[in-house]
Short mmCIF file of C-alpha atoms and ligand atoms in Angstrom, two decimals:
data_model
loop_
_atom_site.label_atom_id
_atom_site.label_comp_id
_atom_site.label_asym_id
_atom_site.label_seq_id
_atom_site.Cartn_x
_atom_site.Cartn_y
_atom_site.Cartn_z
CA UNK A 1488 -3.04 11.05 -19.00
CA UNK A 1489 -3.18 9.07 -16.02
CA UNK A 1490 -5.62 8.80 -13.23
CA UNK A 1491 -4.47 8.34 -9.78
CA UNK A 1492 -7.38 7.31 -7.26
CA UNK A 1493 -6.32 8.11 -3.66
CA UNK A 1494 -3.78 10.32 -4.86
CA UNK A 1495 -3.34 12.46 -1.79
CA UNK A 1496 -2.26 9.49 0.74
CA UNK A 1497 0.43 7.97 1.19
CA UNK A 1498 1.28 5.40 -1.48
CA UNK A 1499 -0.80 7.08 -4.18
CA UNK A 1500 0.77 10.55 -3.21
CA UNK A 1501 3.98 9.11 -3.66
CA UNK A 1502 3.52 7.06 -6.54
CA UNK A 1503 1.75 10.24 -8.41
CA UNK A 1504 4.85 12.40 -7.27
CA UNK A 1505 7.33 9.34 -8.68
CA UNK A 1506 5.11 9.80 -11.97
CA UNK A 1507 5.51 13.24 -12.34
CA UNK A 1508 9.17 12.95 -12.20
CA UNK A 1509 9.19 10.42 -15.18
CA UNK A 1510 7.17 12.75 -17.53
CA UNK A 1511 3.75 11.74 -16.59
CA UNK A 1512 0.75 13.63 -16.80
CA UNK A 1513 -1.43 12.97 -13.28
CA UNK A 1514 -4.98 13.71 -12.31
CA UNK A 1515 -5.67 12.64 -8.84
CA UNK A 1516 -9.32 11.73 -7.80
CA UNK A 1517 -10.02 11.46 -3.45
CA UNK A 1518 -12.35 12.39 -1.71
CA UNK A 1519 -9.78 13.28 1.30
CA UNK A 1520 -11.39 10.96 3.38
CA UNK A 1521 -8.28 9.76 4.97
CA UNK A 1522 -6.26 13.11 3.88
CA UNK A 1523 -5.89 16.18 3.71
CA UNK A 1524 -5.74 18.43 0.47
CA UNK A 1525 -2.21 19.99 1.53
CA UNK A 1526 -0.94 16.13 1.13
CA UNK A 1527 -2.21 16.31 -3.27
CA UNK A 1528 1.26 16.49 -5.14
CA UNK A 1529 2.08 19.36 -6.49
CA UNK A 1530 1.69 19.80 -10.38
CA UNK A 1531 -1.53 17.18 -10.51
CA UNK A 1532 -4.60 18.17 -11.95
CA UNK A 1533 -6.87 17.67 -8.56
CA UNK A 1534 -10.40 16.70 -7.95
CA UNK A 1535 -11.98 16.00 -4.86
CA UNK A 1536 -14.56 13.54 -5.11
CA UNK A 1537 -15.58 9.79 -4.23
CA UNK A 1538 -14.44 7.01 -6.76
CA UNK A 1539 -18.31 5.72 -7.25
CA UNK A 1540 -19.27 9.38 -8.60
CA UNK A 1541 -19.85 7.90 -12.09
CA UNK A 1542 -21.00 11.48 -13.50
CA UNK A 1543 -17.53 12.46 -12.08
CA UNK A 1544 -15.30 9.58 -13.20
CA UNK A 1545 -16.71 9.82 -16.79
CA UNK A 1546 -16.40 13.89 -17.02
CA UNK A 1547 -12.52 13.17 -16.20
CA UNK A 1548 -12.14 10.42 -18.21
CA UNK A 1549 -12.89 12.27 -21.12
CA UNK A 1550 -11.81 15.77 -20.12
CA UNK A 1551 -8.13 14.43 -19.42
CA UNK A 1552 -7.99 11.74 -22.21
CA UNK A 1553 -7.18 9.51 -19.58
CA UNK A 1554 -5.68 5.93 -20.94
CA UNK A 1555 -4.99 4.29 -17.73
CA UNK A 1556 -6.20 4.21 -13.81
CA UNK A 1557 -3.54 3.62 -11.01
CA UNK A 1558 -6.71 2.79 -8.37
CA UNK A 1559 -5.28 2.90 -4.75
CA UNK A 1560 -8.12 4.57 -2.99
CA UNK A 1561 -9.25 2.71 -0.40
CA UNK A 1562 -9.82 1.86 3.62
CA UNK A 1563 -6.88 0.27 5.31
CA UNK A 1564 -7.38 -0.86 8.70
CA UNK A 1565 -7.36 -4.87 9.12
CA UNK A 1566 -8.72 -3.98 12.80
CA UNK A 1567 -11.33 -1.77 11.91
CA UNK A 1568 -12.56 -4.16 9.11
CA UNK A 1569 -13.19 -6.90 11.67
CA UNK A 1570 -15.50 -4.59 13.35
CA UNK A 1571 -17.51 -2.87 10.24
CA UNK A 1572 -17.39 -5.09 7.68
CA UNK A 1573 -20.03 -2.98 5.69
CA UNK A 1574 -17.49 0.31 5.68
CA UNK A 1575 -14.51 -1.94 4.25
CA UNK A 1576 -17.05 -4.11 1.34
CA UNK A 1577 -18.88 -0.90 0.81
CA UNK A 1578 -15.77 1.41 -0.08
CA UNK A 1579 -13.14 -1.38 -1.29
CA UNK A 1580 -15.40 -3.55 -2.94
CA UNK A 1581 -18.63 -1.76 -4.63
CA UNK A 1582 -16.81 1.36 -4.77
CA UNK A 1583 -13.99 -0.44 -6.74
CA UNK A 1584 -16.69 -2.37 -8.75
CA UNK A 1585 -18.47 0.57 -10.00
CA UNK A 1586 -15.21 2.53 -10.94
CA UNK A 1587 -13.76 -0.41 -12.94
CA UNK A 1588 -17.04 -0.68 -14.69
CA UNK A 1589 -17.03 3.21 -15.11
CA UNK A 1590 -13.35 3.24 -16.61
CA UNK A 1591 -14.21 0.36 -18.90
CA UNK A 1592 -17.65 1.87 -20.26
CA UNK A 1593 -15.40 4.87 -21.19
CA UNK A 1594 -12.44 3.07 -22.93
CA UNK A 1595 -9.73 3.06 -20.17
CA UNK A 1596 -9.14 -0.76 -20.44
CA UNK A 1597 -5.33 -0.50 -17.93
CA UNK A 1598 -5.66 -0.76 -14.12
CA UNK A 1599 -3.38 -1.33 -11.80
CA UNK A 1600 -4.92 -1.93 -8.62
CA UNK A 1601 -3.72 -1.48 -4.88
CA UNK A 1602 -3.91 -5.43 -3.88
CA UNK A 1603 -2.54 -6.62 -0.16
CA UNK A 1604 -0.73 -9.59 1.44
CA UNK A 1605 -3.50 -9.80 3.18
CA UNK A 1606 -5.32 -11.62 0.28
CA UNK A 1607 -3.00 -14.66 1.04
CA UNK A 1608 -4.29 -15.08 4.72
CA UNK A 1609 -2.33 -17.55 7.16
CA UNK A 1610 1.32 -18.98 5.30
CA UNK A 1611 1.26 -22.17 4.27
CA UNK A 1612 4.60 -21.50 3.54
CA UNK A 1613 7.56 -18.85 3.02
CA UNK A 1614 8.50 -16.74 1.05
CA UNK A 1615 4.95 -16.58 -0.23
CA UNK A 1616 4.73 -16.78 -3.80
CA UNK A 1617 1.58 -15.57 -6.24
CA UNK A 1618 1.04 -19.14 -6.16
CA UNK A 1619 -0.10 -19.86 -2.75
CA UNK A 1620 -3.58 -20.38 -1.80
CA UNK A 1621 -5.67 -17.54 -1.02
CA UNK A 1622 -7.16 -17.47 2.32
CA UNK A 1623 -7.93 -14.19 3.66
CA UNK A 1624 -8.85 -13.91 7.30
CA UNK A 1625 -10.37 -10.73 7.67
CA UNK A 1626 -12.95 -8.34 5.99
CA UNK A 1627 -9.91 -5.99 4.58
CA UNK A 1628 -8.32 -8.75 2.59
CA UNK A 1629 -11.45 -10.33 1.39
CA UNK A 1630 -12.71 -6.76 0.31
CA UNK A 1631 -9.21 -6.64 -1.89
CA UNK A 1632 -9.52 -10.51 -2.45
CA UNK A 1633 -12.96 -9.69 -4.40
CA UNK A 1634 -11.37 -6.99 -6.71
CA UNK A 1635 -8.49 -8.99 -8.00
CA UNK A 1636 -11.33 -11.39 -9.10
CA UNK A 1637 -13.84 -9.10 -10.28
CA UNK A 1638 -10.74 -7.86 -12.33
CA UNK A 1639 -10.19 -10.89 -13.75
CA UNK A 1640 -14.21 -11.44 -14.86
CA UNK A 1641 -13.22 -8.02 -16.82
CA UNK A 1642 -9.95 -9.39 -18.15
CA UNK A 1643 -12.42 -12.23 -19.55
CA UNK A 1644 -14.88 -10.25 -20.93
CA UNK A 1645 -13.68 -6.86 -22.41
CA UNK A 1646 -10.31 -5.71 -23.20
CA UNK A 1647 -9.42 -4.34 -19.68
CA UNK A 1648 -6.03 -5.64 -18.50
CA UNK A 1649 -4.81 -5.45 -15.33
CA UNK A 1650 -1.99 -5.28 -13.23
CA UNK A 1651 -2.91 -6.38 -9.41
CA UNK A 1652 0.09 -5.72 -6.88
CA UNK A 1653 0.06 -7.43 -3.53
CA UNK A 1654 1.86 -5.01 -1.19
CA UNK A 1655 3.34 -6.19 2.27
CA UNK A 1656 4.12 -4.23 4.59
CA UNK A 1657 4.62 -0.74 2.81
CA UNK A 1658 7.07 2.18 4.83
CA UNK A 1659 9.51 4.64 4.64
CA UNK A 1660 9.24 8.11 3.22
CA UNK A 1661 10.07 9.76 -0.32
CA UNK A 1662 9.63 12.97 -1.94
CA UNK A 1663 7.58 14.75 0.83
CA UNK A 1664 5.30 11.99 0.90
CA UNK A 1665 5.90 9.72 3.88
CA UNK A 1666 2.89 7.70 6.61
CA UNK A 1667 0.45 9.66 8.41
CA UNK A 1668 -2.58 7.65 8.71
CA UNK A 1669 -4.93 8.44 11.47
CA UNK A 1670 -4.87 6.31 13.60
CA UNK A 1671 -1.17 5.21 13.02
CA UNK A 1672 -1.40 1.30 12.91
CA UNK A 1673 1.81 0.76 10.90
CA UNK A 1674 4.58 -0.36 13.30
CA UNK A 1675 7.76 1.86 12.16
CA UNK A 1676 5.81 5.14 12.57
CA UNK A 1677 4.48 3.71 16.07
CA UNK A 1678 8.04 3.26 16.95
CA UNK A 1679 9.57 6.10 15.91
CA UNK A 1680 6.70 8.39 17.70
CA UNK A 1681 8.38 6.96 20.72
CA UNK A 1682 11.86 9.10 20.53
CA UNK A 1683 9.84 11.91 18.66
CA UNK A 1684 8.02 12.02 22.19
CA UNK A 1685 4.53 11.39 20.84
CA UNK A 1686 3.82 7.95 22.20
CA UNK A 1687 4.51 6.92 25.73
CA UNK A 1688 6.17 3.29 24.33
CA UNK A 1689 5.92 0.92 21.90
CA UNK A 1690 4.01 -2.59 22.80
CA UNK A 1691 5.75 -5.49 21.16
CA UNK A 1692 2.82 -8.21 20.84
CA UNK A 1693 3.85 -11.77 21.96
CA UNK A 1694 6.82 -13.00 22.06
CA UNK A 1695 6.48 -16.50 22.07
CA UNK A 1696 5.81 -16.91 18.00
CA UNK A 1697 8.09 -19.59 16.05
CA UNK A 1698 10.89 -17.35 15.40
CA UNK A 1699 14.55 -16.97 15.94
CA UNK A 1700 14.19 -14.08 19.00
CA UNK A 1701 9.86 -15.02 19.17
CA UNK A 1702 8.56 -11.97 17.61
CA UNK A 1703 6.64 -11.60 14.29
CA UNK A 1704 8.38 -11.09 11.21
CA UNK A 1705 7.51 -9.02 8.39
CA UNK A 1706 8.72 -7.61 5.31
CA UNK A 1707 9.10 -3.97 4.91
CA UNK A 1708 9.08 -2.64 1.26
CA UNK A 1709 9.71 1.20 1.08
CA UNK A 1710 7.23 3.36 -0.50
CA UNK A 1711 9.77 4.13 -3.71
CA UNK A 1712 10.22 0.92 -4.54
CA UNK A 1713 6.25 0.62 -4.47
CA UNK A 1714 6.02 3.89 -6.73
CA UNK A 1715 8.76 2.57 -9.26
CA UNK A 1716 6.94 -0.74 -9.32
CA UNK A 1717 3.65 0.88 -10.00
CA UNK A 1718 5.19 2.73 -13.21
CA UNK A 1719 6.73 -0.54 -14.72
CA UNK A 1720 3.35 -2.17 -14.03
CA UNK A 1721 1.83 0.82 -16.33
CA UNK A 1722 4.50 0.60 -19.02
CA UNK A 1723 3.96 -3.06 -18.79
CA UNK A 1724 0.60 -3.19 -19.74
CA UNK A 1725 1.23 -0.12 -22.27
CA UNK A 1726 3.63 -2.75 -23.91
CA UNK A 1727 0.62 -4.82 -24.37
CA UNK A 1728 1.17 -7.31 -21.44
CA UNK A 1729 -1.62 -9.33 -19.55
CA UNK A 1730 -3.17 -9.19 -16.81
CA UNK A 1731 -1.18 -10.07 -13.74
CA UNK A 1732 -1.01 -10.42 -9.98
CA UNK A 1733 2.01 -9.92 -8.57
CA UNK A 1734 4.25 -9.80 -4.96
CA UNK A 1735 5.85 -6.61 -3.89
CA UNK A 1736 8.21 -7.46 -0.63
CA UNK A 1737 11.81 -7.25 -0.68
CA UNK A 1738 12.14 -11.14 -0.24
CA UNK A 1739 13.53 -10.29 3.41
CA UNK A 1740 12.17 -10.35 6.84
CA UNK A 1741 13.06 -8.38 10.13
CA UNK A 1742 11.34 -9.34 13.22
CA UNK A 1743 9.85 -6.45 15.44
CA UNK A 1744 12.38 -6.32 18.08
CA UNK A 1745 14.88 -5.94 15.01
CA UNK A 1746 12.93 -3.55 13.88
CA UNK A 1747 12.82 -1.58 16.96
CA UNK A 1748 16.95 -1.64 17.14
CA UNK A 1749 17.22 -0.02 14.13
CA UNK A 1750 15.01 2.56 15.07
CA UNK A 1751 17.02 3.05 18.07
CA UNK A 1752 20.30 3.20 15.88
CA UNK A 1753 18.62 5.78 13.35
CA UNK A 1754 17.00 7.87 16.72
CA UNK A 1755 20.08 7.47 19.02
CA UNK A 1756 17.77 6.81 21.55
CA UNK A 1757 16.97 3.30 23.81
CA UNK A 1758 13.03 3.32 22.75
CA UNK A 1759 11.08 2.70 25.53
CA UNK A 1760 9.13 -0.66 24.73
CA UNK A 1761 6.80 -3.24 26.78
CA UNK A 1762 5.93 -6.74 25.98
CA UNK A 1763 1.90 -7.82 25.96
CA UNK A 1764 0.33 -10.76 24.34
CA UNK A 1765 -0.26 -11.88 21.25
CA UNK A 1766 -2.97 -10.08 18.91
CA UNK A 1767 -5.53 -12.57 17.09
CA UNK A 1768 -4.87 -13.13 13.67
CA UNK A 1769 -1.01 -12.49 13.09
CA UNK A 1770 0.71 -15.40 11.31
CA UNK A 1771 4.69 -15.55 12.80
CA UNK A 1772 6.35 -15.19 9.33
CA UNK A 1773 5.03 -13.05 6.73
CA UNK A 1774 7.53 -12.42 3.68
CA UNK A 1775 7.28 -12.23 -0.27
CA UNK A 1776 8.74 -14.24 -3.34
CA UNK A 1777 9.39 -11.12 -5.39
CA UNK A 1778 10.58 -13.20 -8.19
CA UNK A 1779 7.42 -12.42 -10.39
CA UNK A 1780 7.97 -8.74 -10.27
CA UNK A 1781 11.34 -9.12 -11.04
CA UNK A 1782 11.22 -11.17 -14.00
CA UNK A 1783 7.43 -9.73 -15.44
CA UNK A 1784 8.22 -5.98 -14.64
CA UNK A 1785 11.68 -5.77 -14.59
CA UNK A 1786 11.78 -4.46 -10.80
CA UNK A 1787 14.89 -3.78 -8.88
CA UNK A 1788 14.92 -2.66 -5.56
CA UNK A 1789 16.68 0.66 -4.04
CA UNK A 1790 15.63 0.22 -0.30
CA UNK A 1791 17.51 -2.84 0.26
CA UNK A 1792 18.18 -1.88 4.07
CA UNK A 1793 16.07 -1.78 6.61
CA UNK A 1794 18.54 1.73 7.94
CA UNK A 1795 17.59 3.35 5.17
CA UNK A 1796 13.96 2.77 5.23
CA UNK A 1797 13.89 4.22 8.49
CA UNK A 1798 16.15 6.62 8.63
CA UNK A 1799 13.68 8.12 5.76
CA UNK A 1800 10.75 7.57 7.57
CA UNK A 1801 12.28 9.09 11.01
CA UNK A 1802 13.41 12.08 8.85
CA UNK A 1803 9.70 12.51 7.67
CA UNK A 1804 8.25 12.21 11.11
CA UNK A 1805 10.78 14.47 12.73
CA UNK A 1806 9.80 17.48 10.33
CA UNK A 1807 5.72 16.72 10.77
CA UNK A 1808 5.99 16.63 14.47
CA UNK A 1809 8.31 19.66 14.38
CA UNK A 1810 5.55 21.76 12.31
N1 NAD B 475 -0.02 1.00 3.63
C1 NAD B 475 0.22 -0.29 3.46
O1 NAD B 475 1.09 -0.89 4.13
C2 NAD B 475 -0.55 -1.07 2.42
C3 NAD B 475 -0.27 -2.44 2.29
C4 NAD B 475 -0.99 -3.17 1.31
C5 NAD B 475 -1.91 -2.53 0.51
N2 NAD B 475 -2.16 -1.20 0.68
C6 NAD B 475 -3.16 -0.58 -0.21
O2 NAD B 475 -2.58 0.58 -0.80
C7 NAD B 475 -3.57 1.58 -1.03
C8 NAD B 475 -3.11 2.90 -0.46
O3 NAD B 475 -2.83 2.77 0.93
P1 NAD B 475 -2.28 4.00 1.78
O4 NAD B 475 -1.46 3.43 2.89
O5 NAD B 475 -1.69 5.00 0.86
O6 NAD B 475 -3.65 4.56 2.39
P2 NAD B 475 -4.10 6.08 2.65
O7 NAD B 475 -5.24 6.02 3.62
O8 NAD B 475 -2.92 6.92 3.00
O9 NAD B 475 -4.64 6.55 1.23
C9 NAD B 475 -5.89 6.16 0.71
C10 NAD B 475 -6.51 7.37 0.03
O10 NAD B 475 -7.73 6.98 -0.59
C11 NAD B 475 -8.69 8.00 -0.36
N3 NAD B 475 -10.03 7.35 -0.48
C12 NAD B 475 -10.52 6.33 0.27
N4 NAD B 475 -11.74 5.98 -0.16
C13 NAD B 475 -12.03 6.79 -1.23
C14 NAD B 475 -13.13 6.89 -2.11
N5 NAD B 475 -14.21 6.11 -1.99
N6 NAD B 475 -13.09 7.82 -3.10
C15 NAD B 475 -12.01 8.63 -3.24
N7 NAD B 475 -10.93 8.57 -2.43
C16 NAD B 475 -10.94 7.67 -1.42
C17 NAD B 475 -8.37 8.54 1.01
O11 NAD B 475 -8.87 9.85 1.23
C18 NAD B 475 -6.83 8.52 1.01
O12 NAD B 475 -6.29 9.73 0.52
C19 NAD B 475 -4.86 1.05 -0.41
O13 NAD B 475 -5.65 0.50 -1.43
C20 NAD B 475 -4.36 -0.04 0.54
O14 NAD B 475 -5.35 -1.05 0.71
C21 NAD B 475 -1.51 -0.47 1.61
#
């Protein structure tokens, strides 16, 4: 069986749902820290509890049989980071630390861990591949940064092997499963809370970056795509492959105010927006090479347009805010 940390939000709740569909057996570990228990898919074997409970870990480990840990509990906030470092080291880093020592001490030598974007820090260039320099700029990505290498000390020393996957900017809704962090920081929920009439407007910050219409650009993988990537990554190192860290992005970038179009095209609705400054910290371009995860994990993408992505996530939204 598999072990899903962080299995009732939104990437891990989707991922574990995606599994379940394929034939796998889940058991999700959270602590509901940053969810709710009505968000645990349906048909996983559920315990609530923290991912540094070792008593805990090791009693599920070998009650399930479990063979492999999909780990994507964690704290997500860049913003927050910046101001309590301690919260994001503490529950990304030693947290992670002591599970991964827990699995391996009990024989589950796969992981694929929940890695960032963040871990590469300011472009040097674009698309970023796995191969540029990592730099990260804020607690969040150097909590995520230390994992991947603690990982690899693992990789070195015992049979674990590893599969780290460098999200960027993850969206979109599948399977019931869709964003609902508290507090929203992700910018196509902010956006669409607009014409769902939970959010006044939508701030676009700065304008002036090095970019066709001045506005950041990102690239916006949907949440499936993340899923199916995660279950290649588990067959992959079921197959016997080594321990890897590897892009997901679609290889595309929109900039904000494109964004915001298409949200007005899926919503029918002008969105009411304002322009502020700049926010410290975000580089102009940020967009993947997603050549690795083609060619290592065999990875194809379904949500190749940016309509799609949000029409899903605008669906989502509209039946939360309407219960
Ligand atoms: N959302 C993104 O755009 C994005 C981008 C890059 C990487 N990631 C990474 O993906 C992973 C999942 O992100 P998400 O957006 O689904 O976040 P989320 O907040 O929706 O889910 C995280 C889950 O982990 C649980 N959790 C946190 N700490 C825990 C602990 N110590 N023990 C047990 N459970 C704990 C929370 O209760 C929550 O259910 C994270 O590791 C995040 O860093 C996310």
């Amino acid at each position: 069986m598999v072990l899903v940390t962080g299995g009732a939000g939104y990437i891990g709740g989707t991922t574990a749902r995606y599994l379940i569909e394929q034939g796998e057996q889940v058991v999700i570990l959270d602590s509901l820290v940053s969810s709710k228990e009505e968000d645990v898919p349906k048909n996983a074997i559920f315990y609530k509890g923290d991912i540094a409970d070792t008593e805990l870990v090791t009693n599920i480990v070998k009650k399930h049989n479990i063979e492999a840990c999909l780990h994507f509990a964690a704290f997500i906030e860049v913003a927050e980071s910046v101001e309590n470092p301690y919260k994001y080291f503490e529950n990304n880093t030693s947290k992670s630390l002591i599970l991964i020592n827990t699995l391996k001490n009990n024989g589950v030598s796969k992981i694929v861990f929940s890695s960032t974007a963040a871990v590469y820090g300011e472009p040097k260039y674009t698309p970023i591949d796995e191969n540029h320099p990592l730099n990260p700029v804020n607690p969040y990505g150097m909590s995520k940064f230390f994992i991947e290498n603690i990982l690899s000390s693992y990789d070195a020393s015992s049979n674990v092997r590893f599969v780290a996957l460098r999200y960027f900017n993850a969206c979109g809704a599948w399977g019931g499963s869709g964003e609902k962090h508290n507090p929203e920081t992700h910018l196509i929920p902010l956006i669409l809370q607009v014409p769902l009439g939970k959010r006044e407007k939508i701030y676009i910050n700065g304008t002036d970056y090095n970019t066709p219409d001045g506005t950041c650009i990102r690239d916006y993988i949907h949440v499936y795509d993340l899923a199916n990537a995660h279950y290649l990554a588990l067959k992959y190192l079921r197959a016997g492959g080594k321990s890897e860290k590897i892009n997901l992005g679609t290889g595309k970038g929109f900039s904000i105010k494109e964004v915001i179009e298409v949200c007005e095209k899926v919503a029918e609705k002008e969105i009411n927006k304002e322009i502020r400054g700049r926010r410290a910290g975000d580089p102009a371009v940020l967009i993947a090479s997603n050549k690795k995860a083609k060619e290592i994990l065999g990875w194809n993408i379904t949500y190749n347009n940016l309509y799609d992505i949000v029409q899903s996530a605008y669906l989502f939204h509209s039946n939360i805010f309407k219960s």
